GROMACS .gro file of C-alpha atoms in nm:
model
  204
    1MET     CA    1   5.281   1.931   3.989
    2ALA     CA    2   5.310   2.317   4.002
    3LYS     CA    3   5.097   2.323   3.697
    4LYS     CA    4   4.840   2.086   3.832
    5SER     CA    5   4.814   2.319   4.164
    6ILE     CA    6   4.773   2.563   3.919
    7PHE     CA    7   4.483   2.458   3.762
    8PHE     CA    8   4.321   2.321   4.043
    9ILE     CA    9   4.368   2.675   4.217
   10VAL     CA   10   4.221   2.868   3.923
   11SER     CA   11   3.944   2.602   3.874
   12PHE     CA   12   3.848   2.650   4.207
   13PHE     CA   13   3.859   3.032   4.173
   14VAL     CA   14   3.655   3.014   3.847
   15LEU     CA   15   3.388   2.801   4.031
   16LEU     CA   16   3.382   3.036   4.336
   17GLN     CA   17   3.298   3.342   4.053
   18LEU     CA   18   3.052   3.105   3.889
   19HIS     CA   19   2.854   3.013   4.144
   20ALA     CA   20   2.883   3.388   4.337
   21GLN     CA   21   2.734   3.549   4.016
   22GLN     CA   22   2.458   3.286   3.998
   23LYS     CA   23   2.338   3.386   4.323
   24TYR     CA   24   2.395   3.750   4.242
   25ASN     CA   25   2.164   3.691   3.921
   26ASN     CA   26   1.877   3.609   4.152
   27TYR     CA   27   1.868   3.979   4.199
   28ARG     CA   28   1.702   4.301   4.033
   29VAL     CA   29   1.687   4.624   4.155
   30GLY     CA   30   1.439   4.882   4.084
   31VAL     CA   31   1.191   5.205   4.120
   32SER     CA   32   0.871   5.330   4.032
   33TYR     CA   33   0.629   5.613   4.040
   34GLY     CA   34   0.263   5.586   4.124
   35PHE     CA   35  -0.019   5.803   4.203
   36GLY     CA   36  -0.393   5.718   4.291
   37SER     CA   37  -0.740   5.813   4.491
   38GLU     CA   38  -0.950   5.660   4.718
   39PHE     CA   39  -1.267   5.461   4.536
   40ASN     CA   40  -1.580   5.714   4.522
   41ASN     CA   41  -1.795   5.780   4.817
   42THR     CA   42  -1.951   6.050   5.005
   43ASP     CA   43  -1.736   6.077   5.386
   44TYR     CA   44  -1.365   6.205   5.215
   45THR     CA   45  -1.111   6.258   4.942
   46PHE     CA   46  -0.786   6.127   4.949
   47THR     CA   47  -0.546   6.106   4.661
   48ASN     CA   48  -0.201   5.989   4.660
   49ASN     CA   49   0.156   5.981   4.467
   50PHE     CA   50   0.400   5.749   4.612
   51TYR     CA   51   0.785   5.692   4.524
   52LYS     CA   52   0.961   5.317   4.610
   53ALA     CA   53   1.318   5.144   4.621
   54GLN     CA   54   1.254   4.817   4.483
   55LEU     CA   55   1.484   4.505   4.574
   56TYR     CA   56   1.360   4.164   4.369
   57TYR     CA   57   1.514   3.851   4.502
   58ARG     CA   58   1.394   3.560   4.232
   59LEU     CA   59   1.336   3.255   4.462
   60LYS     CA   60   1.241   2.972   4.202
   61GLU     CA   61   1.149   2.969   3.828
   62THR     CA   62   0.990   2.706   3.691
   63ARG     CA   63   0.852   2.630   3.242
   64ASN     CA   64   0.575   2.804   3.389
   65PHE     CA   65   0.589   3.044   3.617
   66ARG     CA   66   0.897   3.254   3.853
   67TYR     CA   67   0.835   3.336   4.241
   68GLU     CA   68   1.018   3.621   4.371
   69ILE     CA   69   1.025   3.819   4.707
   70LEU     CA   70   1.018   4.197   4.663
   71ILE     CA   71   1.119   4.429   4.910
   72GLN     CA   72   1.048   4.804   4.834
   73PRO     CA   73   1.069   5.150   5.088
   74GLU     CA   74   0.838   5.381   4.965
   75ILE     CA   75   0.725   5.757   5.028
   76ASN     CA   76   0.390   5.807   4.998
   77PHE     CA   77   0.268   6.170   4.949
   78GLY     CA   78  -0.129   6.226   5.043
   79LYS     CA   79  -0.372   6.467   5.022
   80HIS     CA   80  -0.688   6.396   5.247
   81GLN     CA   81  -1.012   6.610   5.327
   82LEU     CA   82  -1.327   6.466   5.525
   83LEU     CA   83  -1.622   6.562   5.347
   84ASN     CA   84  -1.883   6.398   5.613
   85LEU     CA   85  -1.845   6.592   5.867
   86TYR     CA   86  -2.103   6.358   6.058
   87PHE     CA   87  -1.893   6.093   6.029
   88VAL     CA   88  -1.691   6.255   6.350
   89LYS     CA   89  -1.984   6.156   6.588
   90PRO     CA   90  -2.075   6.415   6.912
   91GLU     CA   91  -1.969   6.119   7.153
   92THR     CA   92  -1.580   6.217   7.011
   93PRO     CA   93  -1.473   6.464   7.259
   94ASP     CA   94  -1.469   6.805   7.135
   95PHE     CA   95  -1.639   6.647   6.862
   96GLU     CA   96  -1.717   7.021   6.695
   97GLN     CA   97  -1.391   7.088   6.702
   98LYS     CA   98  -1.257   6.807   6.526
   99ARG     CA   99  -1.497   6.893   6.229
  100ILE     CA  100  -1.371   7.177   6.200
  101GLU     CA  101  -1.032   7.122   6.189
  102TYR     CA  102  -1.100   6.774   5.997
  103MET     CA  103  -1.308   6.907   5.693
  104LYS     CA  104  -0.959   7.096   5.677
  105LEU     CA  105  -0.766   6.979   5.287
  106LYS     CA  106  -0.499   6.760   5.477
  107ASN     CA  107  -0.116   6.664   5.332
  108VAL     CA  108  -0.084   6.339   5.464
  109HIS     CA  109   0.314   6.177   5.468
  110GLU     CA  110   0.351   5.799   5.505
  111TYR     CA  111   0.697   5.595   5.488
  112VAL     CA  112   0.592   5.249   5.427
  113LEU     CA  113   0.863   4.925   5.431
  114ASN     CA  114   0.665   4.660   5.153
  115ILE     CA  115   0.740   4.309   5.221
  116GLY     CA  116   0.571   4.121   4.868
  117PHE     CA  117   0.540   3.788   4.681
  118ILE     CA  118   0.551   3.745   4.314
  119VAL     CA  119   0.341   3.490   4.116
  120SER     CA  120   0.446   3.545   3.749
  121LYS     CA  121   0.384   3.403   3.426
  122PRO     CA  122   0.604   3.438   3.100
  123ILE     CA  123   0.401   3.482   2.751
  124GLY     CA  124   0.661   3.425   2.561
  125ASN     CA  125   1.013   3.547   2.548
  126MET     CA  126   0.993   3.945   2.610
  127PHE     CA  127   0.634   3.962   2.875
  128SER     CA  128   0.494   3.879   3.170
  129CYS     CA  129   0.216   3.875   3.340
  130TYR     CA  130   0.204   3.864   3.761
  131LEU     CA  131  -0.002   3.901   4.049
  132LEU     CA  132   0.118   4.075   4.357
  133GLY     CA  133   0.043   4.075   4.743
  134SER     CA  134   0.228   4.264   4.992
  135ILE     CA  135   0.229   4.425   5.378
  136GLY     CA  136   0.456   4.595   5.562
  137PRO     CA  137   0.462   4.850   5.857
  138MET     CA  138   0.417   5.233   5.768
  139ILE     CA  139   0.435   5.575   5.948
  140THR     CA  140   0.208   5.828   5.859
  141ASP     CA  141   0.279   6.207   6.014
  142THR     CA  142  -0.089   6.356   6.008
  143GLU     CA  143  -0.379   6.257   6.230
  144THR     CA  144  -0.712   6.260   6.053
  145GLU     CA  145  -1.059   6.133   6.139
  146ARG     CA  146  -1.034   5.807   5.978
  147MET     CA  147  -0.654   5.760   6.097
  148SER     CA  148  -0.427   5.831   6.490
  149LYS     CA  149  -0.121   5.997   6.371
  150GLY     CA  150   0.172   5.746   6.402
  151PHE     CA  151   0.219   5.352   6.357
  152ALA     CA  152   0.021   5.162   6.071
  153PHE     CA  153  -0.005   4.885   5.844
  154ALA     CA  154  -0.071   4.928   5.447
  155ASP     CA  155  -0.186   4.616   5.228
  156VAL     CA  156  -0.125   4.605   4.850
  157LEU     CA  157  -0.275   4.359   4.581
  158ALA     CA  158  -0.195   4.423   4.335
  159ILE     CA  159  -0.198   4.291   3.940
  160GLY     CA  160   0.131   4.351   3.662
  161PHE     CA  161   0.241   4.301   3.328
  162SER     CA  162   0.605   4.402   3.193
  163VAL     CA  163   0.844   4.334   2.907
  164ASP     CA  164   1.219   4.290   2.966
  165TYR     CA  165   1.475   4.467   2.712
  166ASN     CA  166   1.807   4.298   2.791
  167GLN     CA  167   1.884   4.328   3.127
  168PHE     CA  168   1.589   4.605   3.210
  169GLN     CA  169   1.216   4.514   3.290
  170PHE     CA  170   0.962   4.790   3.253
  171ASP     CA  171   0.619   4.695   3.398
  172VAL     CA  172   0.258   4.869   3.443
  173ARG     CA  173   0.068   4.746   3.817
  174PRO     CA  174  -0.284   4.887   3.869
  175SER     CA  175  -0.326   4.792   4.248
  176VAL     CA  176  -0.581   4.869   4.542
  177ARG     CA  177  -0.456   4.894   4.869
  178HIS     CA  178  -0.582   4.956   5.261
  179VAL     CA  179  -0.395   5.139   5.539
  180SER     CA  180  -0.517   5.100   5.872
  181ASN     CA  181  -0.401   5.047   6.214
  182ALA     CA  182  -0.529   4.707   6.297
  183GLY     CA  183  -0.688   4.909   6.631
  184LEU     CA  184  -0.358   4.992   6.796
  185GLY     CA  185  -0.522   5.404   6.729
  186SER     CA  186  -0.799   5.568   6.830
  187SER     CA  187  -0.908   5.610   6.541
  188ASN     CA  188  -0.902   5.343   6.243
  189ALA     CA  189  -1.145   5.378   5.945
  190GLY     CA  190  -0.803   5.379   5.737
  191TYR     CA  191  -0.805   5.454   5.347
  192ASN     CA  192  -0.832   5.251   5.034
  193THR     CA  193  -0.736   5.329   4.706
  194LYS     CA  194  -0.687   5.227   4.367
  195ASN     CA  195  -0.389   5.305   4.238
  196ILE     CA  196  -0.149   5.264   3.914
  197GLU     CA  197   0.224   5.224   3.909
  198PHE     CA  198   0.528   5.250   3.647
  199GLY     CA  199   0.850   5.097   3.758
  200ILE     CA  200   1.181   5.003   3.599
  201SER     CA  201   1.418   4.786   3.712
  202TYR     CA  202   1.773   4.628   3.628
  203GLN     CA  203   1.892   4.228   3.660
  204LEU     CA  204   2.247   4.220   3.817
   0.00000   0.00000   0.00000
């Protein structure tokens, strides 16, 4: 009787451990670095580089596709300058002074919480390609002619390529990014940039 009890207790804890490990293996943690610039235009310049911490959660995996949720806090370091002084209209209060101020090169810091969804297609045992869409709230610390200081949103659409090696995954991710405040501030033209990102993540 005692041996049976011990057997069932041990079996119960083994099953719990296997279940916990199965759930745990749905997670990956990682970091990434990227940089980019605005699409060519005559109104402004914007260059940026950024760092992200990443938490992946695998929702589902089929024979052909894998579906994941991605949460990634980001800090973005941008440089912005107005090129077209007529972008600031005469009806803007103190428009002449604002033209002078906005045409100076500015450092722009953005603090973002991206929440994304990934659909990936495995290619063989090591390679994958994927599509990522994300949106998240953001705080920007600098007012420009294109966007007010404070609360805004960052939207990203990316394609990616990854290589798996043991429990590591290495990513290359070209993307396009739009930043605006959805009309919550007085200025909402926003920025549009093309970026490239490099990341590494670890399967827990």
